[in-house]
Amino acid sequence: MCAFLVRIKMPFLARSVVLRLTHSVHFLFPRRYDHLNNMPRFKLSSIFSPSRKKSSTNEWNGRNMTQEDFMRKDECLVVDDRDLLLRTENKYKCHRFTPEQPRGLLHRAFSVFLFDKTGRLLLQQRAASKITFPQVWTNTCCSHPLSGFTPTEVDTPEDLANGKVKGVKRAAIRKLQHELGIPSFQVPLRKFKFLTRLHYWAADAATYGPAAEWGEHEIDYVLFIQVPTVTLRPNPEEVNAVKFVSLPELQEMMHPSSGLRWSPWFRIIAERFLPLWWADLKLTLRTNTYFDPTTIHRFEPPTDPTGNISPSEFAQDTAASAPSGGLVPMGRASASPTLPPAFGKGDEGKKQGAYGKIKSHSESLVSQLLRVDEVGAALRLKFARPFPETDVGHAGDADVRFCADMLGRVSRSFAAVIRQLPKGLCLETVVFYLVLRALDTVEDDMEAFQKDPGAKLRHLRGFYHVALEDPEFKMHGVGKGDEARLLENFDRVVRVFQGLTPGMRTVIKDITRRMGAGMADFVDKDLGQGTISLQEYDLYCHYVAGLVGEGLTRMFAESGLEAPDLATSRQELANSMGLFLQKTNIIRDYLEDFVDGRAFWPQEVWKRHAPSAVPAQSLGAFAEAEHRERALACLDELVTNALEHVPDCLAYMSRLHTPQIFRFCAIPQVMAIATLEKVYHNPDVFTGVVKIRKGLACKLIMEANSMGDLYTCFSSFAGKIARRAAALEKRGDSVSAQTLRVCEEIRVLCKEGEASSTNTKKYARALHAAFAALLLAIALVPVLALWGTESSRGGFFARPIESPAGLSGADYVQMAFNVLVSVVATLALSYVVSKVWRPLGGQGNRSRSLAA
Ligand code: D61
Ligand code: MG
């Protein structure tokens, strides 16, 4: 890691001692610090800066100043949460976190993102001598506009409205020179592009521990600039290292495995905005596509009281940077939609939202009836009832009956697979489902909380303890139809929840807490044009579906029906299970979600395909016939993105042992890949809802019993998609190469899996037979021995017996007994072998044991 960093070789201690002794940086670094003399000298206005009046100089040149000096002398602009100027206060006061001001003082700041001519971003690592956030990596330069300068660094609301914000730009030029030694002529004011503002606070817990007395609380102006040449002479008092990076390089550096620490503000920008803004620098710098002077994007540190951040929630967090990293958005209410379920018989008609306004593209009855295999599967499913449902027990309990009944009303797509789960997991999963469905109803209701938007956030964030700990908890006026009834009678669900084992309750509660907090983060966002980056898209899917996967996995282990390590090793597999399902929903529901004003297609993808002719780029343009080609390319890219989860999903399912759990997991997955095959390059997605045939759904349900089944199924759908992608490829399509690659990957995986599972099966059978023969032989030895000695003909091995004359009645009884014992022993041992064999990877018995 260190090898590629430009390090400034000056031991910190020696450096600061010398600095203090000589008070001259110039003396130590004659060449490097020449530029400091060229710095524009800003006049301080004494009216604005009371503490500065006391200072011996009224010029800000950064020379001779220690970090402590800056703390006392720099006068920051204290603002309210609408960014209106209140007063000024020195840097020290602003950044002090004390019981009187636990979040310091909210003040104005800026963050410069400087790109070189090849589009690489300049990063800096803050010096060890910085008081706040020492040694963290961050964007090019972050600091504050100060009061008391001529020309002024204080922008007015008008400066903001016209987007010029010359004040913060002047401050940026001043600090680029001071921190990095960039001459001001290389970064002229007009080249800066102001994009938007961020409001966040964070205690510097990574440096000062949980009771940190230092931190940031800022409204941060994001400034982009691209320059053809830049001369760097970093100031060792400010900067430890600098580095130019491309986006992939940055992502690699931000990976937890790098062990590097990152500033909280950079982390937010890098995760939420940077990929999009960086993707097309020309667009960002020369147009107003991403210019948003009105919004203040608000972020808070994680809501988790322990300050712990789960690695899956904040993929970029490193142990070293938590808990100061991983900020989450603060609330602002907005609309939210409801999506129809992923598969099977739809839940439409019972849900809120625009479903019903939109046309459903379904196949004709004739086309359905022509598929004999599917009709057969549907009939068998309906009449032969091959998968018995579990009686959840305490059938006399009215609350349990309520839950069982509610499940069927609020989810037709998951109800059937949940009901066939074995005892010890079935009722638990029913409760898990109902709790999350209730939470989702709160999230999706766009009317109930209009008067008090904060209430929605409080309900989402607090649901896990407010609702789940109160056996009388009910909610009125939220949701519609059966979902409203679920909330009105939620006390019944809570009582059943409280009767579950502590282990199960812990899992359900933990997932509810994290999903509620995640949903609250997204309530705040304007999703009219989709999510921003692919990262944000994955994060949303993680909250609403990946967490379900994680929770279910822990419950499988908790029930004792699956191995504990399913939940403890390779946890990303469970997340992928959920992401694959949720993404399939999101792709299929493009139109419905867009009409609802809450879309999820990531801008990072669709803006690349969006028709450039449309001035105000809108996701809605895809619904117009004239943009069909581009819309289809975008759709194909998202299908490809979803397919990337398939290898993880197959790996996850191959680790399951219990047939019912296997089916519970596999059925939604096969429905999803069938849906993806159906929507791939399908223009109907832009004019209505595309669904798979009912018969196909039944057939898939009947044929999701073993890994062998899954390999056949996934390979077949991947093959179908690949054939269409290959045809597009010939026409010079840009996305299809990627699609072909992932389909090929899936097919290879299936082929290998198939081969190893048939090999395993054959091997198992051969071993079985050999073992049985051996047992039988051993068991027969005493029989034959008896035969040999008792017969007067010299023993069995010497001479075959024509007739067993000469044997007594007792001998016959003994022989019969021996034969019986050996047969029973053989059967028992082969049974044991078959049990032991299964966990070793053989999946061969699954369909048989399920059919039985
Ligand atoms: C194995 C088996 C089932 C799995 C799995 C692994 C991993 C994840 C999932 C199921 C969940 C997949 C969800 C896909 C469908 N999306 C939704 O229902 C959206 O709501 C998400 C929030 C509530 C999640 C509730 C849920 C769903 C399925 C479960 C479950 C809980 C508990 C146990 C078993 C399955 C969607 O909601 C549609 C709507 O509101 O109408 C949305 O709002 O986006
Ligand atoms: Mg929802």
mmCIF file of C-alpha atoms in Angstrom, residues 100-311:
data_model
loop_
_atom_site.group_PDB
_atom_site.id
_atom_site.type_symbol
_atom_site.label_atom_id
_atom_site.label_comp_id
_atom_site.label_asym_id
_atom_site.label_seq_id
_atom_site.Cartn_x
_atom_site.Cartn_y
_atom_site.Cartn_z
ATOM 1 C CA GLU A 100 -23.147 21.873 26.578
ATOM 2 C CA GLN A 101 -22.726 21.577 22.819
ATOM 3 C CA PRO A 102 -22.592 17.826 22.124
ATOM 4 C CA ARG A 103 -22.416 18.366 18.387
ATOM 5 C CA GLY A 104 -20.154 21.400 18.349
ATOM 6 C CA LEU A 105 -21.428 24.412 16.436
ATOM 7 C CA LEU A 106 -22.902 24.031 12.983
ATOM 8 C CA HIS A 107 -20.678 25.998 10.621
ATOM 9 C CA ARG A 108 -20.061 26.405 6.916
ATOM 10 C CA ALA A 109 -17.393 24.354 5.166
ATOM 11 C CA PHE A 110 -16.306 23.304 1.696
ATOM 12 C CA SER A 111 -14.855 20.196 0.081
ATOM 13 C CA VAL A 112 -12.794 20.494 -3.077
ATOM 14 C CA PHE A 113 -12.562 17.609 -5.526
ATOM 15 C CA LEU A 114 -9.709 18.370 -7.881
ATOM 16 C CA PHE A 115 -9.270 16.252 -11.022
ATOM 17 C CA ASP A 116 -6.295 16.203 -13.343
ATOM 18 C CA LYS A 117 -6.654 16.297 -17.096
ATOM 19 C CA THR A 118 -6.979 12.515 -17.315
ATOM 20 C CA GLY A 119 -9.876 12.608 -14.842
ATOM 21 C CA ARG A 120 -8.030 11.269 -11.820
ATOM 22 C CA LEU A 121 -9.036 12.643 -8.431
ATOM 23 C CA LEU A 122 -6.457 14.091 -6.058
ATOM 24 C CA LEU A 123 -6.692 12.640 -2.548
ATOM 25 C CA GLN A 124 -4.859 13.748 0.553
ATOM 26 C CA GLN A 125 -4.085 12.060 3.813
ATOM 27 C CA ARG A 126 -4.452 14.552 6.627
ATOM 28 C CA ALA A 127 -1.335 15.185 8.709
ATOM 29 C CA ALA A 128 -0.894 13.517 12.082
ATOM 30 C CA SER A 129 -0.715 16.963 13.645
ATOM 31 C CA LYS A 130 -4.272 17.886 12.627
ATOM 32 C CA ILE A 131 -6.493 18.124 15.678
ATOM 33 C CA THR A 132 -9.642 16.771 14.077
ATOM 34 C CA PHE A 133 -9.503 13.591 12.017
ATOM 35 C CA PRO A 134 -5.704 13.248 11.884
ATOM 36 C CA GLN A 135 -4.257 10.790 9.375
ATOM 37 C CA VAL A 136 -7.500 10.020 7.626
ATOM 38 C CA TRP A 137 -7.675 9.941 3.846
ATOM 39 C CA THR A 138 -10.016 12.416 2.234
ATOM 40 C CA ASN A 139 -10.761 14.479 -0.867
ATOM 41 C CA THR A 140 -8.342 17.080 -2.221
ATOM 42 C CA CYS A 141 -9.005 19.770 0.345
ATOM 43 C CA CYS A 142 -11.590 20.468 3.023
ATOM 44 C CA SER A 143 -11.764 23.570 5.147
ATOM 45 C CA HIS A 144 -13.920 26.562 6.058
ATOM 46 C CA PRO A 145 -14.721 29.931 4.591
ATOM 47 C CA LEU A 146 -13.718 32.448 7.245
ATOM 48 C CA SER A 147 -14.951 35.810 8.278
ATOM 49 C CA GLY A 148 -12.866 38.922 8.045
ATOM 50 C CA PHE A 149 -11.435 38.680 4.549
ATOM 51 C CA THR A 150 -11.379 41.134 1.679
ATOM 52 C CA PRO A 151 -12.713 40.162 -0.765
ATOM 53 C CA THR A 152 -15.148 38.341 1.428
ATOM 54 C CA GLU A 153 -15.494 34.603 1.910
ATOM 55 C CA VAL A 154 -18.999 35.033 3.269
ATOM 56 C CA ASP A 155 -21.639 34.134 0.711
ATOM 57 C CA THR A 156 -25.160 35.505 0.925
ATOM 58 C CA PRO A 157 -28.359 33.588 0.063
ATOM 59 C CA GLU A 158 -28.266 35.374 -3.334
ATOM 60 C CA ASP A 159 -24.745 34.095 -4.015
ATOM 61 C CA LEU A 160 -26.070 30.656 -3.310
ATOM 62 C CA ALA A 161 -29.169 30.990 -5.469
ATOM 63 C CA ASN A 162 -27.127 31.996 -8.521
ATOM 64 C CA GLY A 163 -24.718 29.187 -7.744
ATOM 65 C CA LYS A 164 -21.607 31.390 -7.890
ATOM 66 C CA VAL A 165 -20.647 31.112 -4.196
ATOM 67 C CA LYS A 166 -17.479 33.108 -4.783
ATOM 68 C CA GLY A 167 -16.828 33.265 -1.043
ATOM 69 C CA VAL A 168 -16.314 29.539 -0.555
ATOM 70 C CA LYS A 169 -14.392 29.387 -3.840
ATOM 71 C CA ARG A 170 -11.985 32.061 -2.581
ATOM 72 C CA ALA A 171 -11.572 30.086 0.622
ATOM 73 C CA ALA A 172 -10.911 26.996 -1.492
ATOM 74 C CA ILE A 173 -8.184 28.762 -3.469
ATOM 75 C CA ARG A 174 -6.617 29.978 -0.233
ATOM 76 C CA LYS A 175 -6.542 26.504 1.296
ATOM 77 C CA LEU A 176 -5.435 24.678 -1.870
ATOM 78 C CA GLN A 177 -2.403 26.886 -1.746
ATOM 79 C CA HIS A 178 -1.842 26.569 1.982
ATOM 80 C CA GLU A 179 -2.334 22.824 2.285
ATOM 81 C CA LEU A 180 -1.080 21.567 -1.048
ATOM 82 C CA GLY A 181 0.987 24.424 -2.381
ATOM 83 C CA ILE A 182 -1.092 24.727 -5.532
ATOM 84 C CA PRO A 183 -0.490 28.176 -7.008
ATOM 85 C CA SER A 184 -3.701 30.185 -7.210
ATOM 86 C CA PHE A 185 -3.369 30.807 -10.946
ATOM 87 C CA GLN A 186 -3.680 27.061 -11.545
ATOM 88 C CA VAL A 187 -7.072 26.976 -9.827
ATOM 89 C CA PRO A 188 -8.901 30.110 -10.990
ATOM 90 C CA LEU A 189 -12.253 30.932 -9.445
ATOM 91 C CA ARG A 190 -14.217 30.484 -12.661
ATOM 92 C CA LYS A 191 -13.091 26.872 -13.026
ATOM 93 C CA PHE A 192 -14.770 25.739 -9.834
ATOM 94 C CA LYS A 193 -18.173 24.109 -10.120
ATOM 95 C CA PHE A 194 -20.367 24.263 -7.045
ATOM 96 C CA LEU A 195 -22.674 21.218 -6.951
ATOM 97 C CA THR A 196 -24.613 20.878 -3.727
ATOM 98 C CA ARG A 197 -24.518 21.069 0.080
ATOM 99 C CA LEU A 198 -24.232 18.343 2.709
ATOM 100 C CA HIS A 199 -25.118 18.668 6.366
ATOM 101 C CA TYR A 200 -23.494 16.171 8.699
ATOM 102 C CA TRP A 201 -21.944 15.823 12.092
ATOM 103 C CA ALA A 202 -19.507 13.262 13.452
ATOM 104 C CA ALA A 203 -17.462 13.030 16.605
ATOM 105 C CA ASP A 204 -13.863 12.031 15.980
ATOM 106 C CA ALA A 205 -14.301 8.811 17.937
ATOM 107 C CA ALA A 206 -11.655 7.008 15.929
ATOM 108 C CA THR A 207 -9.019 9.365 17.358
ATOM 109 C CA TYR A 208 -10.448 10.309 20.750
ATOM 110 C CA GLY A 209 -12.656 7.348 21.661
ATOM 111 C CA PRO A 210 -16.404 7.221 22.266
ATOM 112 C CA ALA A 211 -16.412 10.368 24.441
ATOM 113 C CA ALA A 212 -14.524 12.364 21.819
ATOM 114 C CA GLU A 213 -14.294 16.065 22.559
ATOM 115 C CA TRP A 214 -13.595 16.947 18.954
ATOM 116 C CA GLY A 215 -15.654 16.545 15.852
ATOM 117 C CA GLU A 216 -17.238 18.110 12.818
ATOM 118 C CA HIS A 217 -20.676 19.618 12.349
ATOM 119 C CA GLU A 218 -20.880 21.310 9.018
ATOM 120 C CA ILE A 219 -22.840 22.394 6.033
ATOM 121 C CA ASP A 220 -20.356 21.403 3.407
ATOM 122 C CA TYR A 221 -20.261 22.998 -0.066
ATOM 123 C CA VAL A 222 -19.087 20.502 -2.658
ATOM 124 C CA LEU A 223 -16.774 22.061 -5.258
ATOM 125 C CA PHE A 224 -15.483 20.251 -8.348
ATOM 126 C CA ILE A 225 -12.596 21.490 -10.458
ATOM 127 C CA GLN A 226 -10.593 19.978 -13.293
ATOM 128 C CA VAL A 227 -7.268 21.498 -14.252
ATOM 129 C CA PRO A 228 -4.747 20.730 -17.004
ATOM 130 C CA THR A 229 -1.714 21.193 -14.790
ATOM 131 C CA VAL A 230 -1.234 21.221 -11.088
ATOM 132 C CA THR A 231 1.949 21.727 -9.097
ATOM 133 C CA LEU A 232 1.925 20.129 -5.682
ATOM 134 C CA ARG A 233 4.041 21.160 -2.740
ATOM 135 C CA PRO A 234 2.206 19.688 0.211
ATOM 136 C CA ASN A 235 2.529 21.385 3.582
ATOM 137 C CA PRO A 236 3.647 18.729 6.080
ATOM 138 C CA GLU A 237 1.799 20.469 8.908
ATOM 139 C CA GLU A 238 -1.419 19.838 7.016
ATOM 140 C CA VAL A 239 -0.886 16.915 4.704
ATOM 141 C CA ASN A 240 0.810 13.594 5.212
ATOM 142 C CA ALA A 241 0.490 12.188 1.690
ATOM 143 C CA VAL A 242 -1.198 12.871 -1.631
ATOM 144 C CA LYS A 243 -2.297 10.591 -4.415
ATOM 145 C CA PHE A 244 -4.122 10.821 -7.746
ATOM 146 C CA VAL A 245 -6.603 7.978 -8.245
ATOM 147 C CA SER A 246 -9.093 6.665 -10.776
ATOM 148 C CA LEU A 247 -12.493 5.509 -9.522
ATOM 149 C CA PRO A 248 -11.567 1.799 -9.444
ATOM 150 C CA GLU A 249 -8.339 2.650 -7.622
ATOM 151 C CA LEU A 250 -10.311 4.659 -5.080
ATOM 152 C CA GLN A 251 -12.731 1.796 -4.595
ATOM 153 C CA GLU A 252 -9.831 -0.516 -3.973
ATOM 154 C CA MET A 253 -8.330 1.898 -1.467
ATOM 155 C CA MET A 254 -11.682 2.206 0.288
ATOM 156 C CA HIS A 255 -12.105 -1.527 0.606
ATOM 157 C CA PRO A 256 -11.976 -2.554 4.268
ATOM 158 C CA SER A 257 -9.021 -4.808 3.532
ATOM 159 C CA SER A 258 -6.827 -1.781 2.783
ATOM 160 C CA GLY A 259 -6.951 -0.827 6.467
ATOM 161 C CA LEU A 260 -7.012 2.871 5.500
ATOM 162 C CA ARG A 261 -9.189 5.346 7.400
ATOM 163 C CA TRP A 262 -11.431 7.870 5.674
ATOM 164 C CA SER A 263 -13.013 11.138 6.712
ATOM 165 C CA PRO A 264 -16.755 10.912 7.381
ATOM 166 C CA TRP A 265 -17.655 13.601 4.859
ATOM 167 C CA PHE A 266 -15.613 12.004 2.108
ATOM 168 C CA ARG A 267 -17.150 8.656 2.865
ATOM 169 C CA ILE A 268 -20.665 10.031 2.342
ATOM 170 C CA ILE A 269 -19.756 11.774 -0.874
ATOM 171 C CA ALA A 270 -17.801 8.785 -2.179
ATOM 172 C CA GLU A 271 -20.653 6.409 -1.490
ATOM 173 C CA ARG A 272 -23.619 8.525 -2.395
ATOM 174 C CA PHE A 273 -22.631 10.934 -5.088
ATOM 175 C CA LEU A 274 -19.143 10.492 -6.444
ATOM 176 C CA PRO A 275 -19.628 7.593 -8.868
ATOM 177 C CA LEU A 276 -22.353 9.496 -10.684
ATOM 178 C CA TRP A 277 -20.629 12.887 -10.716
ATOM 179 C CA TRP A 278 -17.318 11.338 -11.690
ATOM 180 C CA ALA A 279 -18.737 9.137 -14.447
ATOM 181 C CA ASP A 280 -18.933 12.079 -16.883
ATOM 182 C CA LEU A 281 -16.830 14.994 -15.631
ATOM 183 C CA LYS A 282 -17.691 17.142 -18.629
ATOM 184 C CA LEU A 283 -21.369 16.794 -17.871
ATOM 185 C CA THR A 284 -20.814 17.566 -14.193
ATOM 186 C CA LEU A 285 -18.527 20.557 -14.740
ATOM 187 C CA ARG A 286 -20.015 22.145 -17.846
ATOM 188 C CA THR A 287 -23.743 21.612 -17.425
ATOM 189 C CA ASN A 288 -26.121 22.045 -14.533
ATOM 190 C CA THR A 289 -27.159 18.379 -14.551
ATOM 191 C CA TYR A 290 -25.995 17.817 -10.986
ATOM 192 C CA PHE A 291 -26.072 21.433 -9.806
ATOM 193 C CA ASP A 292 -28.479 21.609 -6.883
ATOM 194 C CA PRO A 293 -28.089 24.745 -4.776
ATOM 195 C CA THR A 294 -31.398 24.326 -2.957
ATOM 196 C CA THR A 295 -31.158 20.903 -1.367
ATOM 197 C CA ILE A 296 -29.135 20.352 1.777
ATOM 198 C CA HIS A 297 -28.476 16.615 1.951
ATOM 199 C CA ARG A 298 -28.529 15.644 5.596
ATOM 200 C CA PHE A 299 -26.636 12.788 7.223
ATOM 201 C CA GLU A 300 -26.340 11.454 10.726
ATOM 202 C CA PRO A 301 -23.972 8.980 12.311
ATOM 203 C CA PRO A 302 -25.443 5.456 12.533
ATOM 204 C CA THR A 303 -28.522 5.158 14.703
ATOM 205 C CA ASP A 304 -27.261 2.020 16.404
ATOM 206 C CA PRO A 305 -26.882 2.968 20.064
ATOM 207 C CA THR A 306 -23.753 0.838 20.396
ATOM 208 C CA GLY A 307 -22.209 2.674 17.495
ATOM 209 C CA ASN A 308 -21.631 -0.625 15.765
ATOM 210 C CA ILE A 309 -22.026 -0.737 12.060
ATOM 211 C CA SER A 310 -22.689 -4.012 10.394
ATOM 212 C CA PRO A 311 -20.175 -4.621 7.636
#
